[in-house]
PDB file of C-alpha atoms in Angstrom:
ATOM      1  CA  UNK A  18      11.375 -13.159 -53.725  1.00 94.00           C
ATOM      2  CA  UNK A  19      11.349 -17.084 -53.822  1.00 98.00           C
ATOM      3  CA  UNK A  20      10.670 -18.264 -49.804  1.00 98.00           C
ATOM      4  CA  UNK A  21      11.600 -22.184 -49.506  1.00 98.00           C
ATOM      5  CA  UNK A  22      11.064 -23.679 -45.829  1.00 98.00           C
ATOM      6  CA  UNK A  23      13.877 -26.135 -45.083  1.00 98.00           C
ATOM      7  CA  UNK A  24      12.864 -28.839 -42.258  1.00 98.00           C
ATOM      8  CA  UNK A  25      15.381 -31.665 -41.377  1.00 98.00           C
ATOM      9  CA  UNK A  26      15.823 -35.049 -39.468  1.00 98.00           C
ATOM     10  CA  UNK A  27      12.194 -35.458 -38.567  1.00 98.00           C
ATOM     11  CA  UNK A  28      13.263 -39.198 -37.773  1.00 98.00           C
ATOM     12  CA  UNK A  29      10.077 -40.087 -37.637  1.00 98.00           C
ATOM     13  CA  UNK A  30       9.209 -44.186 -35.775  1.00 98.00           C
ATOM     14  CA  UNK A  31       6.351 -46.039 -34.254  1.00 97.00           C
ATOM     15  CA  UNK A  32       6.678 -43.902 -30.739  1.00 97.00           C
ATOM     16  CA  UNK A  33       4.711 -40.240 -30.193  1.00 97.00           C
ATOM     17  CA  UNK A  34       7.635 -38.220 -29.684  1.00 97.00           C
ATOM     18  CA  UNK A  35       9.238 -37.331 -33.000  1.00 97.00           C
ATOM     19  CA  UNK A  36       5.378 -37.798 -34.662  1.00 98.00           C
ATOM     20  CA  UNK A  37       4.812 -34.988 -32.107  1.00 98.00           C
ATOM     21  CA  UNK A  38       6.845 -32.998 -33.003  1.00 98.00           C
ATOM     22  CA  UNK A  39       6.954 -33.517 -36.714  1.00 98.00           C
ATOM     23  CA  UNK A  40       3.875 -32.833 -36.285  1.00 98.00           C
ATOM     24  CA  UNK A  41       4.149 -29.489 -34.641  1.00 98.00           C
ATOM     25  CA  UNK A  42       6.308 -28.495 -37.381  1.00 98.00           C
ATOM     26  CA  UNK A  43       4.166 -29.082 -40.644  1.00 98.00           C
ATOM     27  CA  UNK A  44       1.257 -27.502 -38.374  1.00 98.00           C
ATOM     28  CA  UNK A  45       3.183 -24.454 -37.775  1.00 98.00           C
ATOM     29  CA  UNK A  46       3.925 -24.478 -41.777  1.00 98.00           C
ATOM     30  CA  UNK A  47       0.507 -25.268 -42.922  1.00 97.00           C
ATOM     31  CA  UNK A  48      -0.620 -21.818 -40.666  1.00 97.00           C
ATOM     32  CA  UNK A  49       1.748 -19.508 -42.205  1.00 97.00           C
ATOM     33  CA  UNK A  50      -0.407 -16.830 -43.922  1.00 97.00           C
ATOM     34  CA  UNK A  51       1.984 -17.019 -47.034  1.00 95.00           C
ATOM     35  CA  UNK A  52       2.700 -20.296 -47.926  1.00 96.00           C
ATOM     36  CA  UNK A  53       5.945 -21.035 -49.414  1.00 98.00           C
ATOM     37  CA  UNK A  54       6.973 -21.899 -52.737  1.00 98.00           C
ATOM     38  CA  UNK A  55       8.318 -24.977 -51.660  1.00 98.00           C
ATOM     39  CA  UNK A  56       8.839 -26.921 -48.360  1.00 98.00           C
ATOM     40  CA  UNK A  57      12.401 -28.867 -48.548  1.00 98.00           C
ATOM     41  CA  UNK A  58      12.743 -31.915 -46.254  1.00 98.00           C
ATOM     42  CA  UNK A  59      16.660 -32.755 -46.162  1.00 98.00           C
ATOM     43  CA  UNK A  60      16.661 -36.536 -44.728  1.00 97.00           C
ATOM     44  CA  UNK A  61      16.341 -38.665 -41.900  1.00 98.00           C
ATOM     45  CA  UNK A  62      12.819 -38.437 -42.178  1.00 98.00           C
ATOM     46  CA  UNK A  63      12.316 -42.466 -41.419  1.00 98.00           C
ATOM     47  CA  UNK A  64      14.016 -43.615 -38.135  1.00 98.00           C
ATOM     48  CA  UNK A  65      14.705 -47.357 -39.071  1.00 97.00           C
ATOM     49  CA  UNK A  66      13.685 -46.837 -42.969  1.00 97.00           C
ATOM     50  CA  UNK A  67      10.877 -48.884 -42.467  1.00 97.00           C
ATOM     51  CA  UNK A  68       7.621 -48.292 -44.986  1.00 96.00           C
ATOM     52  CA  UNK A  69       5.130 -47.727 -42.079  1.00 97.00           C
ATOM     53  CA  UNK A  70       7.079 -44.677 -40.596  1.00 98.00           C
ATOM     54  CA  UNK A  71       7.149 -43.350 -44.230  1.00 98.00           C
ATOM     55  CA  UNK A  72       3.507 -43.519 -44.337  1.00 96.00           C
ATOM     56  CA  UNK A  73       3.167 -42.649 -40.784  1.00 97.00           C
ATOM     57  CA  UNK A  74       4.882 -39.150 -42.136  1.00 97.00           C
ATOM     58  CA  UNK A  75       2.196 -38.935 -45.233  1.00 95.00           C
ATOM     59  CA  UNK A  76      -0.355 -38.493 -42.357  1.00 95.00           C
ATOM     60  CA  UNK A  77       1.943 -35.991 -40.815  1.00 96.00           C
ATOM     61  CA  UNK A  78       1.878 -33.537 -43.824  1.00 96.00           C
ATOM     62  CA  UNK A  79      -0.735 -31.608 -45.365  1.00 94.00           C
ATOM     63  CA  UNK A  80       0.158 -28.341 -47.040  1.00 96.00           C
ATOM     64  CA  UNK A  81      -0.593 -25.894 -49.823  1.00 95.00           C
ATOM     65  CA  UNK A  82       3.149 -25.970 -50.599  1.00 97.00           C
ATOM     66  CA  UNK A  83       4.828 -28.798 -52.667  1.00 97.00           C
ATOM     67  CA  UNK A  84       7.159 -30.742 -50.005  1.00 98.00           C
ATOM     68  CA  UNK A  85      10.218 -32.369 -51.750  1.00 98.00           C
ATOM     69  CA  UNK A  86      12.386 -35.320 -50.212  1.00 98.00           C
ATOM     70  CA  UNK A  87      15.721 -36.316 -50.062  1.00 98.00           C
ATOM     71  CA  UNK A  88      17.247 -39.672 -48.347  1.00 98.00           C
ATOM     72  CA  UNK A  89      19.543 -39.839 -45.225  1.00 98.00           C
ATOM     73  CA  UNK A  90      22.101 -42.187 -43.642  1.00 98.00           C
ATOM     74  CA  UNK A  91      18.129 -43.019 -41.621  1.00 98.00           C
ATOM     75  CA  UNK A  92      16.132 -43.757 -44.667  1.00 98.00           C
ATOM     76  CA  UNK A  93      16.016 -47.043 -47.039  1.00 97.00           C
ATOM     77  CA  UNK A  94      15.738 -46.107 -50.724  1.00 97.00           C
ATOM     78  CA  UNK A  95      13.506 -49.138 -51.324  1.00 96.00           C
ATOM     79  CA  UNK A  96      10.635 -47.799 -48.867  1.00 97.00           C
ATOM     80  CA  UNK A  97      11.272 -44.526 -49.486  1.00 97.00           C
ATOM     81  CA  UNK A  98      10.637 -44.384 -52.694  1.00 95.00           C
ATOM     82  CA  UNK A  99       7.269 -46.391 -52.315  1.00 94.00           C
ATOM     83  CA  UNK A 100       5.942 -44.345 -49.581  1.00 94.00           C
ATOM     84  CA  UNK A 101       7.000 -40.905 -50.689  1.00 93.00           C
ATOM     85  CA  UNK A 102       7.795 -40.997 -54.134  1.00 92.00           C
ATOM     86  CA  UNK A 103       4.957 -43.230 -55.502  1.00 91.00           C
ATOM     87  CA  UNK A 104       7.852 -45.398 -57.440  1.00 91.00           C
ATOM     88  CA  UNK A 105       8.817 -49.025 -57.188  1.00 91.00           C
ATOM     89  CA  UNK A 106      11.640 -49.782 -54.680  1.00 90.00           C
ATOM     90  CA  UNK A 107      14.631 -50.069 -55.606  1.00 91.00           C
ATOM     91  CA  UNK A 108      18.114 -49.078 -54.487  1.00 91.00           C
ATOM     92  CA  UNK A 109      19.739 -46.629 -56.822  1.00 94.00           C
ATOM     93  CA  UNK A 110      20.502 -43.028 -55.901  1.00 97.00           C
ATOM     94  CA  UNK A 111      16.953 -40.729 -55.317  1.00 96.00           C
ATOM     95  CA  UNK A 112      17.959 -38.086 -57.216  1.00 97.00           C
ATOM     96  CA  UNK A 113      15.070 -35.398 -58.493  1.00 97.00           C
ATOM     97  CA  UNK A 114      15.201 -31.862 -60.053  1.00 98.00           C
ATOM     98  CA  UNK A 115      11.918 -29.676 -59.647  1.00 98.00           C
ATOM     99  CA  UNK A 116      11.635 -25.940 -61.333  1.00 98.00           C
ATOM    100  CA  UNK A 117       9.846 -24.153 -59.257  1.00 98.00           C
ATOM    101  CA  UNK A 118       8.646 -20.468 -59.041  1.00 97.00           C
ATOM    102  CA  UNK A 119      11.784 -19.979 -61.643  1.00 97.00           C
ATOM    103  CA  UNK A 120      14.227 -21.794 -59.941  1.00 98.00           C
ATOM    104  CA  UNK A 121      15.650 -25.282 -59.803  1.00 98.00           C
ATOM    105  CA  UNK A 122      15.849 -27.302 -57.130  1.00 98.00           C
ATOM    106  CA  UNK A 123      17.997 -30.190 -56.738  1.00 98.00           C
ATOM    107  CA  UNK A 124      17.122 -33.018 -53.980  1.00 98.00           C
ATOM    108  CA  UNK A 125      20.328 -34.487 -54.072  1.00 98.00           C
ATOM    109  CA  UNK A 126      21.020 -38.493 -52.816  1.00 98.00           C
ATOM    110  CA  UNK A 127      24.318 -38.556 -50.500  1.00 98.00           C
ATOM    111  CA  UNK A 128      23.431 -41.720 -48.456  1.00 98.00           C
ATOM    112  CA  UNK A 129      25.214 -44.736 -48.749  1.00 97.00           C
ATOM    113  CA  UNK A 130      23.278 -47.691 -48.138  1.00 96.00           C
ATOM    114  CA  UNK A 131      24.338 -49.141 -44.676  1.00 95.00           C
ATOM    115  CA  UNK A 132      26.310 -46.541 -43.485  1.00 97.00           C
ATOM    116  CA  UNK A 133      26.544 -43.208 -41.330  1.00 98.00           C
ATOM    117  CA  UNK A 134      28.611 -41.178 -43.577  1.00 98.00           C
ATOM    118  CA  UNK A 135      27.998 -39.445 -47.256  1.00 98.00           C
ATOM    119  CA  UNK A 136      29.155 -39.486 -50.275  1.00 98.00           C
ATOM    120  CA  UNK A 137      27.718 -38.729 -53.557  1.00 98.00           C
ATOM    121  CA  UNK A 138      28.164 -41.624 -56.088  1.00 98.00           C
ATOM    122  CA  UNK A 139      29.603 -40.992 -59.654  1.00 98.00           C
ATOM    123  CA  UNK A 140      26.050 -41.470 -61.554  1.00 98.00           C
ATOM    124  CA  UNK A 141      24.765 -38.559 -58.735  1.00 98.00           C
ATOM    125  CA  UNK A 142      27.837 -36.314 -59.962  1.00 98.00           C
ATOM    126  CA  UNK A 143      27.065 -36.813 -63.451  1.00 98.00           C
ATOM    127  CA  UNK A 144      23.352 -36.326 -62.981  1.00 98.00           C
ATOM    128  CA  UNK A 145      24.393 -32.976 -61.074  1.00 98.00           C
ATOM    129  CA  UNK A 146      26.290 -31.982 -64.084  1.00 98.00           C
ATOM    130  CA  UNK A 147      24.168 -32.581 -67.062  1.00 98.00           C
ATOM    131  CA  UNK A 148      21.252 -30.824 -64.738  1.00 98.00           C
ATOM    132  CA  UNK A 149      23.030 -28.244 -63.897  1.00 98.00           C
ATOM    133  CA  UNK A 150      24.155 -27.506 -67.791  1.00 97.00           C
ATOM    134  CA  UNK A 151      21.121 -28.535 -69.320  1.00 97.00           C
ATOM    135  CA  UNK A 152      18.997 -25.365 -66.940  1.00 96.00           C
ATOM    136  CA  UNK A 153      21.925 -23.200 -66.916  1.00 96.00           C
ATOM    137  CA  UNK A 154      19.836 -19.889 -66.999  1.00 96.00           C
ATOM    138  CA  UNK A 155      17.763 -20.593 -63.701  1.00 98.00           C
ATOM    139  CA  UNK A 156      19.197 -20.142 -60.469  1.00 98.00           C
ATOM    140  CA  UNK A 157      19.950 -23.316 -58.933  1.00 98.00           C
ATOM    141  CA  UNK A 158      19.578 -24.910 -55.447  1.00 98.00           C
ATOM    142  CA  UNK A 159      21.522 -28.118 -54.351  1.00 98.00           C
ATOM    143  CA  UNK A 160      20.076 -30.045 -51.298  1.00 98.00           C
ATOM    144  CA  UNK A 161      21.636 -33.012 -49.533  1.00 98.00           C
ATOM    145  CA  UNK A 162      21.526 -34.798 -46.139  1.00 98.00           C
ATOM    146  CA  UNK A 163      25.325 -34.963 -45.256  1.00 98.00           C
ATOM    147  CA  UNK A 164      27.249 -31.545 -45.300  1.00 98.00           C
ATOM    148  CA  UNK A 165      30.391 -31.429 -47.256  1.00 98.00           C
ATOM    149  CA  UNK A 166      32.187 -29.990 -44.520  1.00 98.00           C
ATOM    150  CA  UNK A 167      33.497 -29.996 -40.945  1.00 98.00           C
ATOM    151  CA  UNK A 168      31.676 -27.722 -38.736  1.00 97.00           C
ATOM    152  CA  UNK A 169      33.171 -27.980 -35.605  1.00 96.00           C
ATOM    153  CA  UNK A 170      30.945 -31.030 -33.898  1.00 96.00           C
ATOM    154  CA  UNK A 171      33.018 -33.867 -33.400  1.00 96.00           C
ATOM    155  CA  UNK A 172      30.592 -36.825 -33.949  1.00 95.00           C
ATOM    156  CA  UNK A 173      28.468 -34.787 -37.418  1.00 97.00           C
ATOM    157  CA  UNK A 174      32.078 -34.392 -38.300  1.00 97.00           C
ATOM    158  CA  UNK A 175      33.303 -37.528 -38.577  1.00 97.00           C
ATOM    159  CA  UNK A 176      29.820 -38.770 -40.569  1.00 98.00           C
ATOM    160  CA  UNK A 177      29.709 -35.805 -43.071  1.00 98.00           C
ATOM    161  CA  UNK A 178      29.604 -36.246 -47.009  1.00 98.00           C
ATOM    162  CA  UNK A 179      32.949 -37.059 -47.855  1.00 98.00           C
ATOM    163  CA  UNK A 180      34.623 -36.789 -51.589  1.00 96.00           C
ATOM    164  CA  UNK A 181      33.788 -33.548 -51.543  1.00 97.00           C
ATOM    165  CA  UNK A 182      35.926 -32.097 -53.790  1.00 98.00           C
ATOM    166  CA  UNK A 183      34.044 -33.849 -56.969  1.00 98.00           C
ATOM    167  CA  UNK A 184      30.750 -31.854 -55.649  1.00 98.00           C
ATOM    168  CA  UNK A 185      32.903 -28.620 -55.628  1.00 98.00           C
ATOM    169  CA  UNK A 186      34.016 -29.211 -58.800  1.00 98.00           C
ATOM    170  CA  UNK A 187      31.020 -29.157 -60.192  1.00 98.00           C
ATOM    171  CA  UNK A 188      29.497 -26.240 -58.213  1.00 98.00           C
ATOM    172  CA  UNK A 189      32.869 -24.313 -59.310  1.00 98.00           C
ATOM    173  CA  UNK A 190      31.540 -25.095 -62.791  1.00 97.00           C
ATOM    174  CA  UNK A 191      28.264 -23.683 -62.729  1.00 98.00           C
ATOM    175  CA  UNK A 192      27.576 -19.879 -61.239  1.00 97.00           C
ATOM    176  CA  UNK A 193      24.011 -20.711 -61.564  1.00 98.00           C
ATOM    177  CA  UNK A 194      23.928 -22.265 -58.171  1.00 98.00           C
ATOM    178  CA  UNK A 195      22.902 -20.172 -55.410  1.00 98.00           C
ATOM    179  CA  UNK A 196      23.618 -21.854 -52.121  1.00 98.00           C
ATOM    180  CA  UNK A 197      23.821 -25.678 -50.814  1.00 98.00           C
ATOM    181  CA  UNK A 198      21.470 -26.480 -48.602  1.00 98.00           C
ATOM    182  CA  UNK A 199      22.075 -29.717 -45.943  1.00 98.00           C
ATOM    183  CA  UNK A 200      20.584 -31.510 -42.901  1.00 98.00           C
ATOM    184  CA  UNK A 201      22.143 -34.312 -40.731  1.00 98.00           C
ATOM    185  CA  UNK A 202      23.654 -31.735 -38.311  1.00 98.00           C
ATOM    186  CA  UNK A 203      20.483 -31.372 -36.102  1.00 98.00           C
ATOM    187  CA  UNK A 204      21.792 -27.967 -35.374  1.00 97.00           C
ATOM    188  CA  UNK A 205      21.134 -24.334 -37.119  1.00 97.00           C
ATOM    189  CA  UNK A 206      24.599 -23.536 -39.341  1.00 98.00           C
ATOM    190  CA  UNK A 207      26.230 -21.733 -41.915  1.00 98.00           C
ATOM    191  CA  UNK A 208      29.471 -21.521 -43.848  1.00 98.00           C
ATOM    192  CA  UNK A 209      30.675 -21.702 -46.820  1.00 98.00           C
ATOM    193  CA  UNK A 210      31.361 -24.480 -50.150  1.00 98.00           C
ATOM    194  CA  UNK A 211      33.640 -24.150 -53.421  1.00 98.00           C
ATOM    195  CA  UNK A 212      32.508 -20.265 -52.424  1.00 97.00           C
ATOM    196  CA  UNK A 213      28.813 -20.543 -52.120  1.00 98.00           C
ATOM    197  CA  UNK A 214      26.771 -20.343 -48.859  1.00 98.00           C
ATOM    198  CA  UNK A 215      26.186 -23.412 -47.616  1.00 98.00           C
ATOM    199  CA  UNK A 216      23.098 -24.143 -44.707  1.00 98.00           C
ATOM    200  CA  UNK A 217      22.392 -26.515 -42.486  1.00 98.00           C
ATOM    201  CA  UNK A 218      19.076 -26.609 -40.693  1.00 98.00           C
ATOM    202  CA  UNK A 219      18.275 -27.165 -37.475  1.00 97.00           C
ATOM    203  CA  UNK A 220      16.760 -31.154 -36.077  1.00 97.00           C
ATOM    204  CA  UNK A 221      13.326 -31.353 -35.756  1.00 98.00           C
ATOM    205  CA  UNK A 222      13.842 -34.840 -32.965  1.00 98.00           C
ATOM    206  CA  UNK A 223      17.190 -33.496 -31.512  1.00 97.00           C
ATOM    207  CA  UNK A 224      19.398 -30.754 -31.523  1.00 97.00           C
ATOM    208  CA  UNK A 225      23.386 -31.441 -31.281  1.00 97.00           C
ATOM    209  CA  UNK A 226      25.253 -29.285 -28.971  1.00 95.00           C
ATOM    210  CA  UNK A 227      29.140 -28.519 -29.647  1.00 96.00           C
ATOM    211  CA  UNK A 228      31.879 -29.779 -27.745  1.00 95.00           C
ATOM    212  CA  UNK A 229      32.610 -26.204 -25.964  1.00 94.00           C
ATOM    213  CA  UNK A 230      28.828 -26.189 -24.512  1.00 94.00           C
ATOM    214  CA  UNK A 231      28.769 -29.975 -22.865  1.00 94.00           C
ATOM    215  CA  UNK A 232      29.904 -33.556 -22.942  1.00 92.00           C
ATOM    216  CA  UNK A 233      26.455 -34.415 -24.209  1.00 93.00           C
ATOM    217  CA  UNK A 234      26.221 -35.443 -27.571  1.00 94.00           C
ATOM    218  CA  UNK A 235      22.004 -34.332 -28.276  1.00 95.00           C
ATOM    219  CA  UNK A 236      19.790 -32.661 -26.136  1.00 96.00           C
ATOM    220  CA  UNK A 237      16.405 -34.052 -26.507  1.00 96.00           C
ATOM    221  CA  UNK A 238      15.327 -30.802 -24.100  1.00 95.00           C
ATOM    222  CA  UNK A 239      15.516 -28.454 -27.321  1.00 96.00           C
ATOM    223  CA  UNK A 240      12.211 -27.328 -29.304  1.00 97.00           C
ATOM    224  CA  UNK A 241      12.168 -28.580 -33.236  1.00 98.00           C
ATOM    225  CA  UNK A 242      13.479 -25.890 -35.126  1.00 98.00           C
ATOM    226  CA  UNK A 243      13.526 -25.168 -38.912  1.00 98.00           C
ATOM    227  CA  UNK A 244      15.217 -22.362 -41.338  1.00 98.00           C
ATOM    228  CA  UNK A 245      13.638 -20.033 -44.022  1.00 98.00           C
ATOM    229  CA  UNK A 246      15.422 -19.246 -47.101  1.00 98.00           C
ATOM    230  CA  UNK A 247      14.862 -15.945 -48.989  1.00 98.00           C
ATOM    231  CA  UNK A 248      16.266 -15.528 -52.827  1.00 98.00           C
ATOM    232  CA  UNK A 249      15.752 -12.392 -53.796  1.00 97.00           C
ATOM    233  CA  UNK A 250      16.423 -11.489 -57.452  1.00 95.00           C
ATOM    234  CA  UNK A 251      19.557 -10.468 -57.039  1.00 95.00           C
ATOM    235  CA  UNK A 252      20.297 -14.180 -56.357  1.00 96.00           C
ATOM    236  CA  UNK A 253      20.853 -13.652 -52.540  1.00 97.00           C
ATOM    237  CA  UNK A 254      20.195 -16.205 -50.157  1.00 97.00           C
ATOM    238  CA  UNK A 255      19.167 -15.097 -46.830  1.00 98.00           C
ATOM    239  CA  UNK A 256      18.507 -17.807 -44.216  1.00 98.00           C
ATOM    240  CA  UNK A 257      16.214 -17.012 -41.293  1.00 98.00           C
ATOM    241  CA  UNK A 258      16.108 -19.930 -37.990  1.00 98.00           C
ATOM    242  CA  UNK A 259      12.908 -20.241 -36.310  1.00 97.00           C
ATOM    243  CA  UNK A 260      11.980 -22.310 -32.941  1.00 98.00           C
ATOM    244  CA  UNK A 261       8.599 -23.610 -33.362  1.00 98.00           C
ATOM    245  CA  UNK A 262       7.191 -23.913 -29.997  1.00 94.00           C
TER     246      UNK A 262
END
C-alpha cells in the first residue's frame, strides 16, 4: 500500500494567515506516526509568485516525507523554480517525474503564464507521452493544478485546464495511469477523466462553496483541509478527506 498526502493552494504571502495555516497543515503531516511515501503539493503555493513567499514556505515545511511541487495560475516559474526547485529561473513548463516506492509520479505544469485558466502546452503533452511510455510497467500518477473538467462551481469552472482532450488522449493511451490528481478547486472532489478517477483536494487558505449552498464565492470560515490517497496493489486508488483542525 503506497499512502501519498495531497495538500493544495497553500497561497502562501507576507501576512500570518495562510503561513498559519500552512503551517498547521505540514505540522499535522510531520506528526503522523507513518509518514507517507510522498507529500504532493498541487499549486498555488505562492500568492503573488514572489521569491520571498517561496522561501517563506521552505520554513513552513519540514518532513520525513519527500514533498513534490507543481505550479499554479498563483505561482511564477522563474521564482519558483529558484526557491523550490534549486534551478535557475526561467519560464518554460516545470515539469518533473519522481519513482517513488514503485510508482511514478508526474508533477505536471498546466499554468499559463499571466493567466487564470490551464492548459497544458504541446512540449508538456509530449513530455507526458514519452514518460509515460518510457516507465510503462509502473503504475503512474498525473498531478496538475487546473482540473480538466467542470465540476459544478461556476467561477473554478470557467478557469479549469482547458484542451483537455489532448491530456485524455494520452491517458487513453497508457493503462498504467492510476488516477489524476488536481488542486485549484479549494474544495474536496471527485469524478472521473478519459475513465480514470480524477481528485481534487481540498484549499488549505479557502474553501469554495457551490452555487446551491450560497452567493458567496469562498468562505475564509472553513478549516484547511487535505486528502490521503491509498494505492493498493491492485492499483486502486482510494482517497480519504481530512479537516486538520
Amino acid at each position: 500500500m503506497v499512502l501519498i498526502a495531497h495538500v493544495s493552494d497553500i497561497h502562501v504571502d507576507a501576512g500570518e494567515r495562510s503561513a498559519e495555516r500552512t503551517g498547521r497543515v505540514f505540522r499535522y503531516l510531520a506528526g503522523l506516526p507513518s509518514p507517507p511515501d510522498a507529500v504532493i503539493v498541487t499549486g498555488d503555493i505562492a500568492d503573488h509568485g514572489a521569491e520571498a513567499e517561496y522561501e517563506r514556505v521552505r520554513g513552513l515545511v519540514s518532513l520525513p516525507s519527500p514533498v513534490l511541487w507543481c505550479p499554479g495560475n498563483h505561482d511564477d516559474r522563474g521564482p519558483y523554480r529558484k526557491a523550490l526547485l534549486g534551478e535557475d529561473a526561467n519560464e518554460k513548463p516545470a515539469n518533473r517525474a519522481y519513482e517513488i516506492a514503485g510508482i511514478l509520479i508526474l508533477m505536471v505544469d498546466s499554468s499559463i503564464p499571466g493567466r487564470n485558466d490551464g492548459l497544458l502546452a504541446d512540449e508538456t503533452i509530449a513530455w507526458l507521452e514519452s514518460t509515460l511510455a518510457g516507465r510503462a510497467e509502473l503504475p503512474a500518477l498525473i498531478c496538475f493544478h487546473h482540473p480538466p473538467v467542470t465540476l459544478g462551481i461556476p467561477f473554478v469552472d470557467g478557469i479549469r485546464q482547458f484542451g483537455a482532450e489532448r491530456l485524455a488522449a494520452v491517458v487513453e493511451r497508457h493503462p498504467q495511469v492510476v488516477a489524476l490528481l488536481c488542486g485549484h478547486a479549494h474544495t474536496a472532489a471527485v469524478s472521473t477523466f478519459a475513465g480514470r478517477p480524477l481528485a481534487a483536494a481540498p484549499g488549505v487558505v479557502s474553501t469554495s462553496m457551490l452555487p446551491f449552498e450560497t452567493e458567496e464565492i469562498v468562505d475564509l470560515r472553513q478549516p484547511p483541509m487535505i486528502a490521503f490517497h491509498l494505492l493498493d496493489d491492485d492499483r486502486r486508488l482510494t482517497t480519504h478527506y481530512r479537516v486538520i483542525l
